[in-house]
Coordinates of C-alpha atoms in Angstrom, one line a residue:
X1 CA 15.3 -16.4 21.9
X2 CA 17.1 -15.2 18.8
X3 CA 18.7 -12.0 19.9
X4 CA 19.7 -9.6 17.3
X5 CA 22.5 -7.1 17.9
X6 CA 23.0 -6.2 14.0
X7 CA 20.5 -5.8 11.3
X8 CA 21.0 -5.2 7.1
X9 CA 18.2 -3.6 5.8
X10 CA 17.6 -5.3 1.9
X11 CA 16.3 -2.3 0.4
X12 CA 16.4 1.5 -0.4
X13 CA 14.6 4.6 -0.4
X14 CA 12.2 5.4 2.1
X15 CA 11.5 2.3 4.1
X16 CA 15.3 1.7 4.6
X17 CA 15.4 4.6 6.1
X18 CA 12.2 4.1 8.2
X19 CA 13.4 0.3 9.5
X20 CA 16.7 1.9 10.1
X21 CA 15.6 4.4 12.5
X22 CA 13.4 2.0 14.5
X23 CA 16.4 -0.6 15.0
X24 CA 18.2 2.3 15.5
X25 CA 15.7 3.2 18.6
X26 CA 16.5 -1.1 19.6
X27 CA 19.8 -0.3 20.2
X28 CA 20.7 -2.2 17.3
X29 CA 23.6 -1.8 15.0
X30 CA 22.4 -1.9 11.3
X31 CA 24.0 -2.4 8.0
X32 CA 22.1 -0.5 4.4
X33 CA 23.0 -1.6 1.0
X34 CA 23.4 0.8 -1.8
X35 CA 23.7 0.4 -6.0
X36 CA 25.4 2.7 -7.3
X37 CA 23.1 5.1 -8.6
X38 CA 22.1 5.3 -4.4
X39 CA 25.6 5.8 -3.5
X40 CA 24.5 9.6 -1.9
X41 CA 21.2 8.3 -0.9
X42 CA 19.7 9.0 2.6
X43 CA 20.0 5.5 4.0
X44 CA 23.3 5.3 3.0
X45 CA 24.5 8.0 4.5
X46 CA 22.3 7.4 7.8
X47 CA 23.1 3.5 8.5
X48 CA 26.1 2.7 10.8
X49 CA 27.9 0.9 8.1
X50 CA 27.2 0.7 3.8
X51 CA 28.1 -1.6 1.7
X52 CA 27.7 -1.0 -2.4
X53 CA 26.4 -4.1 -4.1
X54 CA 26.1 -3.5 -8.1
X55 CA 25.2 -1.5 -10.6
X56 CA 21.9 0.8 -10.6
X57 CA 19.8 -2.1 -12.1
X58 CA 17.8 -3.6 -9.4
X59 CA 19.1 -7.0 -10.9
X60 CA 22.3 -5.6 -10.8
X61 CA 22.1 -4.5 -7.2
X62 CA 18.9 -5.0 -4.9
X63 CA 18.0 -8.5 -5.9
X64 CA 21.4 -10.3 -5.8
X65 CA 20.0 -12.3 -2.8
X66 CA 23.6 -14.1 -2.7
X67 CA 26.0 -11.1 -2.8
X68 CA 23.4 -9.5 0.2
X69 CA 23.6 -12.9 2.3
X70 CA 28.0 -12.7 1.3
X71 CA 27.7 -9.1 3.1
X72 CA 25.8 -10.1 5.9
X73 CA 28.9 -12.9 6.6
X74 CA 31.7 -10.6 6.3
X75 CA 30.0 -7.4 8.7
X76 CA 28.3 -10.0 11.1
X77 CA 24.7 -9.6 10.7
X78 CA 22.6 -11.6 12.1
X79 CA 19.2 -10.9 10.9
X80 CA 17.8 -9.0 7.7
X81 CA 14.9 -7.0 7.3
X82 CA 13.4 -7.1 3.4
X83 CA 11.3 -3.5 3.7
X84 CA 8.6 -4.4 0.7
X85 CA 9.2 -4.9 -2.6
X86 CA 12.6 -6.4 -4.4
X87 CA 12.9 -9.5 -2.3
X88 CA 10.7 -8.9 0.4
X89 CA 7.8 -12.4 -0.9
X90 CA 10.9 -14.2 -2.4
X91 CA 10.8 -17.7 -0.4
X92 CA 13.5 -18.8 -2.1
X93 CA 15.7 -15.7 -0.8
X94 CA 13.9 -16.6 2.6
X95 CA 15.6 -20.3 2.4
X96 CA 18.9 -19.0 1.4
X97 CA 18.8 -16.3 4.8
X98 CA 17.8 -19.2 6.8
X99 CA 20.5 -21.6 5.5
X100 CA 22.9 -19.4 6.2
X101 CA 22.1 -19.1 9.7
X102 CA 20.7 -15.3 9.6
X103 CA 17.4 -14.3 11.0
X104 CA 14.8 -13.3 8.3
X105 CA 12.3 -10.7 9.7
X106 CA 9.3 -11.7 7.8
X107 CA 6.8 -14.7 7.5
X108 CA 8.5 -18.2 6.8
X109 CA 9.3 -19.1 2.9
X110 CA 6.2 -21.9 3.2
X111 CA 3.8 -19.1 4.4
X112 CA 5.1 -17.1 1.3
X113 CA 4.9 -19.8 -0.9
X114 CA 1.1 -20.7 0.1
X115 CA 0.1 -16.9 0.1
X116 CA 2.3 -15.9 -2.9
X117 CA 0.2 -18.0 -5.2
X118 CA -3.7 -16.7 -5.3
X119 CA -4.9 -19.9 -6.1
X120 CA -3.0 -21.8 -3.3
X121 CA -4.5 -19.0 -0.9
X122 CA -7.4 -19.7 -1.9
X123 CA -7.4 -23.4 -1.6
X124 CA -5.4 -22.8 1.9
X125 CA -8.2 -20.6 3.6
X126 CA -11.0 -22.5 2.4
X127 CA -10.8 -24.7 5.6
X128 CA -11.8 -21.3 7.4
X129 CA -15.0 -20.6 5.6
X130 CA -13.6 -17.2 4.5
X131 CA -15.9 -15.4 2.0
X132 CA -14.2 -15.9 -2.0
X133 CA -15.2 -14.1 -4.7
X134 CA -17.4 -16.1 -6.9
X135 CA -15.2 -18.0 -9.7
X136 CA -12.8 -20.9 -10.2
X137 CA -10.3 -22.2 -7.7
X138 CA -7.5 -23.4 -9.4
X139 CA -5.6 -22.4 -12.8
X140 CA -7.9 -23.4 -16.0
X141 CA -6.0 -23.2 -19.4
X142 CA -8.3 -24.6 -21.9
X143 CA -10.1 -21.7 -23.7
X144 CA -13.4 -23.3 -24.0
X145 CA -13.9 -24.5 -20.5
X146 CA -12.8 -21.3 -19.4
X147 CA -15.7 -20.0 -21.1
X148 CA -18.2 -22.6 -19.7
X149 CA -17.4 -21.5 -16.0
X150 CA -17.5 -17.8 -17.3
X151 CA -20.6 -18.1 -18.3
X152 CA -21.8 -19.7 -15.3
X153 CA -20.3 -17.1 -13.3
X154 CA -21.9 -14.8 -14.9
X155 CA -20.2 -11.8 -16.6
X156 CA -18.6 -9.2 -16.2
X157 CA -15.6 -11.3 -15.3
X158 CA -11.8 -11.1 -14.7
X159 CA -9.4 -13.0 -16.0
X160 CA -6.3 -13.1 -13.6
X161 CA -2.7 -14.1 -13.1
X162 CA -2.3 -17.0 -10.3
X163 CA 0.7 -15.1 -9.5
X164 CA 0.1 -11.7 -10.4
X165 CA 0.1 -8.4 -8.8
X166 CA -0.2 -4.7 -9.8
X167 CA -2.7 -5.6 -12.5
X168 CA -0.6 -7.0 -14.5
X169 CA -1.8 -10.5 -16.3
X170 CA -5.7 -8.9 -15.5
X171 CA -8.1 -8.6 -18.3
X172 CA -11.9 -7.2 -17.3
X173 CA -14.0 -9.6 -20.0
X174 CA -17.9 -7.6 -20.4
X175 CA -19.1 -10.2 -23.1
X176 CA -18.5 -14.0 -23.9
X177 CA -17.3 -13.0 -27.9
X178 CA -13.9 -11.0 -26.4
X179 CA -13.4 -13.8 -24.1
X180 CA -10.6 -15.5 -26.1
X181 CA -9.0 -13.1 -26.9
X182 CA -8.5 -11.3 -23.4
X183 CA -7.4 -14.6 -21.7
X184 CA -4.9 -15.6 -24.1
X185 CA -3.7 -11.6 -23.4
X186 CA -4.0 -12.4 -19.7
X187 CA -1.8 -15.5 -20.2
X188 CA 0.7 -13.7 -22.2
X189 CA 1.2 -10.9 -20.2
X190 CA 1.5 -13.4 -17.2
X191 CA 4.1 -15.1 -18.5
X192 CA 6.2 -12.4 -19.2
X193 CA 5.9 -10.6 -15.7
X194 CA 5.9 -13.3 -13.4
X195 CA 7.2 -16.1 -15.7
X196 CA 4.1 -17.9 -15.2
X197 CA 1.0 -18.2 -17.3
X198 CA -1.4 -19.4 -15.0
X199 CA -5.3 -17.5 -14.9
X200 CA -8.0 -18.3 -13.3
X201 CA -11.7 -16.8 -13.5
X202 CA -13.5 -14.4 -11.0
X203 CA -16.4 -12.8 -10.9
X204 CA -16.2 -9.0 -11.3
X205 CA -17.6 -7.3 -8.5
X206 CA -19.2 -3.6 -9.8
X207 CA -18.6 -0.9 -7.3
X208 CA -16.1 -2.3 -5.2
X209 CA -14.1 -0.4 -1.8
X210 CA -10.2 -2.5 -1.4
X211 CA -10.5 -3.2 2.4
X212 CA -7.4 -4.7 3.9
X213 CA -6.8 -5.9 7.0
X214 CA -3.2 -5.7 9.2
X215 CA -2.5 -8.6 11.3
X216 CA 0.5 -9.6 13.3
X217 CA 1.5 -13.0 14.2
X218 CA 4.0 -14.9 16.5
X219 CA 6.0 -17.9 16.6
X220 CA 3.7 -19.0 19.5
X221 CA 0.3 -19.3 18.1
X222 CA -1.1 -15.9 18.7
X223 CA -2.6 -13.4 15.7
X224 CA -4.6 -10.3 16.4
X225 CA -5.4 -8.1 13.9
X226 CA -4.8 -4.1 14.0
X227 CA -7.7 -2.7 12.1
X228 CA -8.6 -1.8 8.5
X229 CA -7.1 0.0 6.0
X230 CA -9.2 2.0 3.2
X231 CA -7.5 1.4 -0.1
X232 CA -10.1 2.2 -2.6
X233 CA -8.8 5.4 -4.5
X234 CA -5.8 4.1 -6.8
X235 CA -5.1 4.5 -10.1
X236 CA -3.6 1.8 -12.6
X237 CA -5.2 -0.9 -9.5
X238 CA -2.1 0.8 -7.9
X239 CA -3.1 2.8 -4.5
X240 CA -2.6 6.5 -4.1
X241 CA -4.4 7.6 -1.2
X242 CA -5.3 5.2 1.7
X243 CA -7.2 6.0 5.4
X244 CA -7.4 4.5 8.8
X245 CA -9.9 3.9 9.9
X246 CA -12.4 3.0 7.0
X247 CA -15.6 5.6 6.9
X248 CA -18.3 2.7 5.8
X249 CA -17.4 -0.2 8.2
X250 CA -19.4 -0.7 11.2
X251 CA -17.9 -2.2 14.2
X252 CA -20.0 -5.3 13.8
X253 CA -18.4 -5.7 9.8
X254 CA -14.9 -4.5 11.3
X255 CA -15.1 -7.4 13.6
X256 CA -16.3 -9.9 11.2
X257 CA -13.0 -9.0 9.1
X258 CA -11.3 -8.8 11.3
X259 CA -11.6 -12.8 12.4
X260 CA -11.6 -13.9 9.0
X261 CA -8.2 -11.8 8.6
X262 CA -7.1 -13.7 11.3
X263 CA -8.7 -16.8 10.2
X264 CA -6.4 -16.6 6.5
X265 CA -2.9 -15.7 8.8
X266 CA -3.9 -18.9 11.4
X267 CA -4.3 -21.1 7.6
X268 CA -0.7 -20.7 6.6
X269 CA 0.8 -20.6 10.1
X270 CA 1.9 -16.5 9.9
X271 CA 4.5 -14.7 11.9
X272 CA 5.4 -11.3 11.5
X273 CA 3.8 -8.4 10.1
X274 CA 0.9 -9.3 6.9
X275 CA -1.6 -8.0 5.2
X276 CA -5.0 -9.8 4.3
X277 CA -6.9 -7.8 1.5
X278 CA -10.6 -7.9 0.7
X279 CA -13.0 -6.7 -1.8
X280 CA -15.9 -5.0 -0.2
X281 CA -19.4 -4.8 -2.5
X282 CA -22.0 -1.9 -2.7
X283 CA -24.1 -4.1 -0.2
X284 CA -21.1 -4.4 2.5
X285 CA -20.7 -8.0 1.4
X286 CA -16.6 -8.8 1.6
X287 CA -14.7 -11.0 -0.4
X288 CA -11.0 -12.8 0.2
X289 CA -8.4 -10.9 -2.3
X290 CA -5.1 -12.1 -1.5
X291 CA -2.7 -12.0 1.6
X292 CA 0.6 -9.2 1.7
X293 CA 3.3 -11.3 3.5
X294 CA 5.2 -8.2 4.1
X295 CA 5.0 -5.1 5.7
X296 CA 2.9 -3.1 3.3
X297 CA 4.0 0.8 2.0
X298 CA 1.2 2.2 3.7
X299 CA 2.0 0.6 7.0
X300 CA 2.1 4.4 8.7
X301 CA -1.7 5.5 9.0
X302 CA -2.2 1.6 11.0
X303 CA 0.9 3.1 13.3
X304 CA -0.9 6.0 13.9
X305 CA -3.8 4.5 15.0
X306 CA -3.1 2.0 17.1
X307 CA 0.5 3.8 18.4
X308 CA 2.3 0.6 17.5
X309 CA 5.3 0.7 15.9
X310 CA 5.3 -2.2 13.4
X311 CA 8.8 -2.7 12.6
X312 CA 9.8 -3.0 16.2
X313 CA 7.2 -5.9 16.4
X314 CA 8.4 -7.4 13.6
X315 CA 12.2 -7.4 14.8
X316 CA 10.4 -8.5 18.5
X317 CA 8.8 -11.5 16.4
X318 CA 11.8 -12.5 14.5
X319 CA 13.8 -13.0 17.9
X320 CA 11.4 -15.4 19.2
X321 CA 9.4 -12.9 21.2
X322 CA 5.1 -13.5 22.1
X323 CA 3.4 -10.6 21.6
X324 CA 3.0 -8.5 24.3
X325 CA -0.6 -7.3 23.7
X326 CA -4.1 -9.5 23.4
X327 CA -7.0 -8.4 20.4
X328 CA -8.6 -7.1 23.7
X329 CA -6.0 -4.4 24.2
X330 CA -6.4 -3.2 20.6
X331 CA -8.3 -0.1 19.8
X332 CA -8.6 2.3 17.1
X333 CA -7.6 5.8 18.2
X334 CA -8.0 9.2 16.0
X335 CA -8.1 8.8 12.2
X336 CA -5.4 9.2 9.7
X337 CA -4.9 9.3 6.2
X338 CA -1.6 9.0 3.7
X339 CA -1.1 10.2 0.1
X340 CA 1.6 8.7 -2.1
X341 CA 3.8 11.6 -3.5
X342 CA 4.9 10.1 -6.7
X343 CA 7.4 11.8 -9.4
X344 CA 4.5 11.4 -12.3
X345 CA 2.2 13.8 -13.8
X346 CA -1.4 13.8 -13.1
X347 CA -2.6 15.7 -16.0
X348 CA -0.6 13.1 -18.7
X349 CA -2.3 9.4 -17.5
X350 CA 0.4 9.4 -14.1
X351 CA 3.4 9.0 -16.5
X352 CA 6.3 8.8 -14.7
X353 CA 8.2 12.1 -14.2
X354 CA 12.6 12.4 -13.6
X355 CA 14.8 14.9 -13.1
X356 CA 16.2 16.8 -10.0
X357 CA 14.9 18.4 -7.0
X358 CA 15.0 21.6 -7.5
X359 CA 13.5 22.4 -4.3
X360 CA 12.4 20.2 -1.5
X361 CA 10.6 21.4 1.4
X362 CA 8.7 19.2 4.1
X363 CA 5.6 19.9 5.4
X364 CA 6.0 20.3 9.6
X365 CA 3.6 20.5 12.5
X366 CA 1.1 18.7 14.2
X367 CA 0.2 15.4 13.0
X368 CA 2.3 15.4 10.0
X369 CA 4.4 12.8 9.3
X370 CA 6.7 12.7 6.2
X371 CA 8.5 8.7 5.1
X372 CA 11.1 10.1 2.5
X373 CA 14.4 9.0 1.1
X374 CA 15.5 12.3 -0.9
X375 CA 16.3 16.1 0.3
X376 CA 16.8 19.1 -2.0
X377 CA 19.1 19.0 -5.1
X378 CA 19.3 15.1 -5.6
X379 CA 18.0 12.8 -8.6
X380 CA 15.3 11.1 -9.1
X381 CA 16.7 7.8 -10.6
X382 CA 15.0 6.1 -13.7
X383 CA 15.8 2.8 -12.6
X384 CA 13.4 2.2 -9.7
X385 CA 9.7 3.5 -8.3
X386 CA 8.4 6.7 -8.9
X387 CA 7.8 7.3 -5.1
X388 CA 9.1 9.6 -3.8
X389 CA 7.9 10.2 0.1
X390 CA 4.8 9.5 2.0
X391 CA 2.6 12.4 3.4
X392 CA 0.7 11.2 6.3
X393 CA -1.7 13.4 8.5
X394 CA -3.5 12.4 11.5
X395 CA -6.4 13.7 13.4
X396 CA -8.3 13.2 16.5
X397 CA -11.7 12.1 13.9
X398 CA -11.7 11.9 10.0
X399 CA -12.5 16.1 9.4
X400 CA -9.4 17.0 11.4
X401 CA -6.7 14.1 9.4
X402 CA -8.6 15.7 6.3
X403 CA -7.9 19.5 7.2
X404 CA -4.6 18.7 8.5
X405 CA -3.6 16.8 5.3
X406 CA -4.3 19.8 2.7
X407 CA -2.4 21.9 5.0
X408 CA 0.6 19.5 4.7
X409 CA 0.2 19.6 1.3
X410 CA -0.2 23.0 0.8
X411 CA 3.1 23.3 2.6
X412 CA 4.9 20.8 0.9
X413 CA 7.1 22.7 -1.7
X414 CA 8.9 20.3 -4.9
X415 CA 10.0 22.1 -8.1
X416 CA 11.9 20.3 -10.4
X417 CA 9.4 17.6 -11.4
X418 CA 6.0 16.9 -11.4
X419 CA 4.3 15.2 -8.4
X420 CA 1.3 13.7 -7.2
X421 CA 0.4 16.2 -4.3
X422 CA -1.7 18.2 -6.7
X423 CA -4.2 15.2 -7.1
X424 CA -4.5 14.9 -3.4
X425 CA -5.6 18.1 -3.1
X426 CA -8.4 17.3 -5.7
X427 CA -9.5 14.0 -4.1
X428 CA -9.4 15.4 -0.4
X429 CA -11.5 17.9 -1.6
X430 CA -13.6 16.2 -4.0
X431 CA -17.4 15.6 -2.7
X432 CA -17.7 11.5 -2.8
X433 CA -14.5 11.2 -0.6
X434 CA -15.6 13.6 2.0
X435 CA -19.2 11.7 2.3
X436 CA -17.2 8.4 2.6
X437 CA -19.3 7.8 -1.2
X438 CA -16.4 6.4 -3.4
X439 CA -14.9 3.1 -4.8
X440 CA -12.0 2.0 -6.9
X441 CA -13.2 3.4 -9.4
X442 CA -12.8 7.2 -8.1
X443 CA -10.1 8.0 -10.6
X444 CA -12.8 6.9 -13.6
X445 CA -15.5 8.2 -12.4
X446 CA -14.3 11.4 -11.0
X447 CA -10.9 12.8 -11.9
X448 CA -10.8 15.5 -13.8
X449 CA -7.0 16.0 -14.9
X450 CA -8.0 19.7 -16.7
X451 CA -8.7 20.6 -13.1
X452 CA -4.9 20.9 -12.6
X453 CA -3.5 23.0 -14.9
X454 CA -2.3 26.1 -14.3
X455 CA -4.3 28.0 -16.7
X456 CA -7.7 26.1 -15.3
X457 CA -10.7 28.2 -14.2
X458 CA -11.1 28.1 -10.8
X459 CA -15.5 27.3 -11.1
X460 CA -15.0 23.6 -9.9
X461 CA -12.8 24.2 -6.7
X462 CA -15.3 27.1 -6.0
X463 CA -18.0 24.3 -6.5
X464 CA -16.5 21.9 -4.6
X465 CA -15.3 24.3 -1.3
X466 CA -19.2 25.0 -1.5
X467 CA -20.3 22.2 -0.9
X468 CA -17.9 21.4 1.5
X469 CA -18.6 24.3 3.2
X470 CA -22.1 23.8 3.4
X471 CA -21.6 20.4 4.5
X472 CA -19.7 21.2 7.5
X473 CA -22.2 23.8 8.9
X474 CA -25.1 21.2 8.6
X475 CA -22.6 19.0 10.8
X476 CA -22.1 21.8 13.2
X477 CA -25.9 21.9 13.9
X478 CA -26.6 18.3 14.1
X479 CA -25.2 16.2 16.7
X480 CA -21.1 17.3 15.7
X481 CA -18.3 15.0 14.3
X482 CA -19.0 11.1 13.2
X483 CA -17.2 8.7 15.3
X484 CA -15.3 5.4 13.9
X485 CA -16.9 3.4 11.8
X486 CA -19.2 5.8 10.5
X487 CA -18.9 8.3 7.1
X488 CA -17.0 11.0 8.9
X489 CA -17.7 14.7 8.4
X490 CA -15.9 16.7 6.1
X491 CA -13.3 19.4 6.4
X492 CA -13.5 23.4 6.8
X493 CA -12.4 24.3 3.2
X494 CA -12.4 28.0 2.3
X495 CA -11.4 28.8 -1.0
X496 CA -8.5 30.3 0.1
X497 CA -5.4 31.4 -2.2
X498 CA -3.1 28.5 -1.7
X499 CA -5.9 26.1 -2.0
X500 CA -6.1 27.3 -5.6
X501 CA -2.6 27.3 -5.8
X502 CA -1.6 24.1 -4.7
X503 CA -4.9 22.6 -6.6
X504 CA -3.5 24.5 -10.1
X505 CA 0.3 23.1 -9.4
X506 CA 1.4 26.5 -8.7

């Protein structure tokens, strides 16, 4: 057992705050780090002890791995918890924590380094007969062979970075004569975010829902998973909105991914708290995506429904501890649902919006659940994420989380900047999600950013609480509310006042 009495949390924001307050609940005495455009920030202010560590650069501040492990020596620490993000998948920083005798909570630097890499994943989870997306397995640089195996793929294909993320280094090829072209883009733009240029070749799959699966892991063999994840409406192959439980998988499929998420954790040898992402088709037919080895920002809606706290586990696994529950003691309880309040502008393409607070108001009540790092009057820096809290509702079935989710953000008040909130109202509204009928591509296919302005006409929010409303009342008659697993019924909209507000940004 590696008991740990003092934890430094290498990160900011929101989920410094959220670790904090669960080591907090250990009895543990914990240790934030701050640049110094944080210096007034929440997690400073809330740790037991702060410690400054550079400018307001991340490279300045956040990712000086040695300066963090220098602070850790002169408070004491004994273990550190990454959050996501910065150097949360850095095996190297991993090493460095390790050598210098100071617990990491997180998966070991070889895990990282076999997961980090697609291609490595790929080759490492083959011995598991997990399901891979149709393509090459390993990095291909010569342009004409590239084409060969595209073509024997079949396109549409993608072009993507080995160690990519984000979409960046991804290039969607429809036709062999732009192939060259798009892969020596993917290369370059490869090279210059992750300072490597390696692509390899996948098929595209048309339609597709992003499934991912949590799983948790000890340092004595054992790996359960906690359920799915619904990840499917993003925008910039960036998520916005996720759900727990999905509403298309059955509890035969759930199972099935389930042991294959399992299956990829058991290849690398995982501990800790990971993430094992799939692509699901339009026939139900799921693919291997890549493997999270890190505690993912969407983390809350899996909390709510399985009433696990995953940071605690994570700090439980990092001292040595087995886990305390068997797959057979896991079960999927209510439904909940999370949307990202970003500082960007949904009616300009999401661009990235700054300024102050001018007012800041959380939403309250039953099932709400707000992860934030700001309160009234402060900045929203330039220098890192756009995120600025997330809004998480939870239900006792998918209609409630719905219902209680638009009231949250109907009550959720920011002026000052332009936010995100307005485009959950529209998707949470919108037809396809309420049937459960919706893929990646919702943003393309269905956002309508005209919807939001404030001088809009109100005809397609009267459409859509229509046929809401008529949906519900053919639920009441039938046999009630669908259960897990199944497309879940949708919520009571009326086309109420601050419905039309809160959907016009007013």
């Amino acid at each position: 057992m590696k008991k740990i009495t003092k934890l430094l949390v290498a990160n900011r924001g929101e989920i410094a705050l959220r670790v904090l307050r669960s080591a907090r609940e250990m009895g543990l005495k914990t240790v934030a780090i701050y640049s110094e455009a944080d210096r007034n920030a929440l997690h400073v202010r809330y740790a037991d002890e702060a410690v400054c560590v550079g400018g307001p650069q991340s490279s300045q501040s956040y990712l000086r791995g040695e300066r963090i492990i220098e602070v850790c020596k002169e408070l004491g620490v004994d273990a550190i918890h990454p959050g996501y993000g910065f150097l949360s998948e850095n095996a190297e920083f991993a090493r460095m924590v390790k050598a210098a005798g100071i617990t990491f909570v997180g998966p070991s630097p070889e895990a990282m380094n076999i997961m980090g890499d697609k291609l490595s994943a790929k080759q490492a989870v083959k011995a598991y007969n997990i399901p891979l997306v149709p393509g090459t397995d390993e990095a291909i640089s010569d342009v004409e062979e590239a084409k060969r195996i595209a073509r024997a793929v079949g396109f549409p294909i993608l072009i993507k970075a080995s160690a990519g993320g984000g979409g960046k280094g991804m290039r969607l090829v429809h036709h062999e004569d732009e192939f060259e072209e798009q892969m020596k883009m993917a290369v370059s733009e490869a090279t210059s975010a992750f300072g490597d240029g390696a692509v390899f070749i996948e098929k595209f799959v048309t339609g597709p829902r992003h499934i991912e699966i949590q799983v948790l892991g000890d340092e004595h063999g054992n790996i359960v998973h906690l359920f799915e994840r619904e990840c499917s409406i993003q925008r910039r192959h960036q998520k916005v909105i996720e759900e727990a439980p999905s509403s298309v998988l059955t509890p035969e499929l759930r199972a099935e991914m389930g042991r294959c998420a399992v299956d990829v954790a058991r290849a690398c040898n995982y501990t800790g708290a990971g993430t094992v992402e799939f692509l699901l088709d339009d026939q139900r037919n799921f693919y291997f995506l890549e493997m999270n080895t890190r505690l993912q920002v969407e983390h809350p809606v899996t909390e709510c429904i399985t009433g696990l706290d995953l940071v605690k586990e994570q700090i439980k696994v990092a001292q040595g501890e087995p886990l305390s529950f068997r797959q057979d003691d896991l079960s999927i309880t209510g439904h909940a649902i999370e949307v990202r309040v970003y500082a960007e502008d949904p009616q300009n393409n999401f661009l990235p919006d700054i300024g102050q607070l001018t007012t800041y108001v959380r939403p309250q009540g039953p099932g709400v659940r707000v992860d934030d790092g700001f309160e009234q009057g402060m900045d929203i820096p330039i220098y890192y994420d756009p995120m600025i809290a997330k809004l998480v509702a939870f239900g006792k079935d998918r209609t409630e989380a719905i219902e209680r989710m638009l009231r949250a953000i109907a009550e959720y008040q920011i002026t000052g900047i332009e936010t995100t909130l307005p485009f959950g109202t529209y998707v949470l509204t919108h037809p396809a999600f309420v049937s459960g009928d919706f893929d990646t591509n919702f943003v393309k296919d269905h956002f309508q950013p005209s919807v939001l302005a404030n001088n809009a006409p109100n005809a397609e929010l009267e459409q859509l609480a229509a046929v809401l409303a008529a949906k519900l009342l053919t639920e009441q008659k039938s046999s009630g509310a669908a259960g897990n697993g199944a497309a879940a019924s949708g919520p009571a909209v009326q086309t109420s006042n601050w419905q039309k507000n809160r959907l016009h940004g007013r």
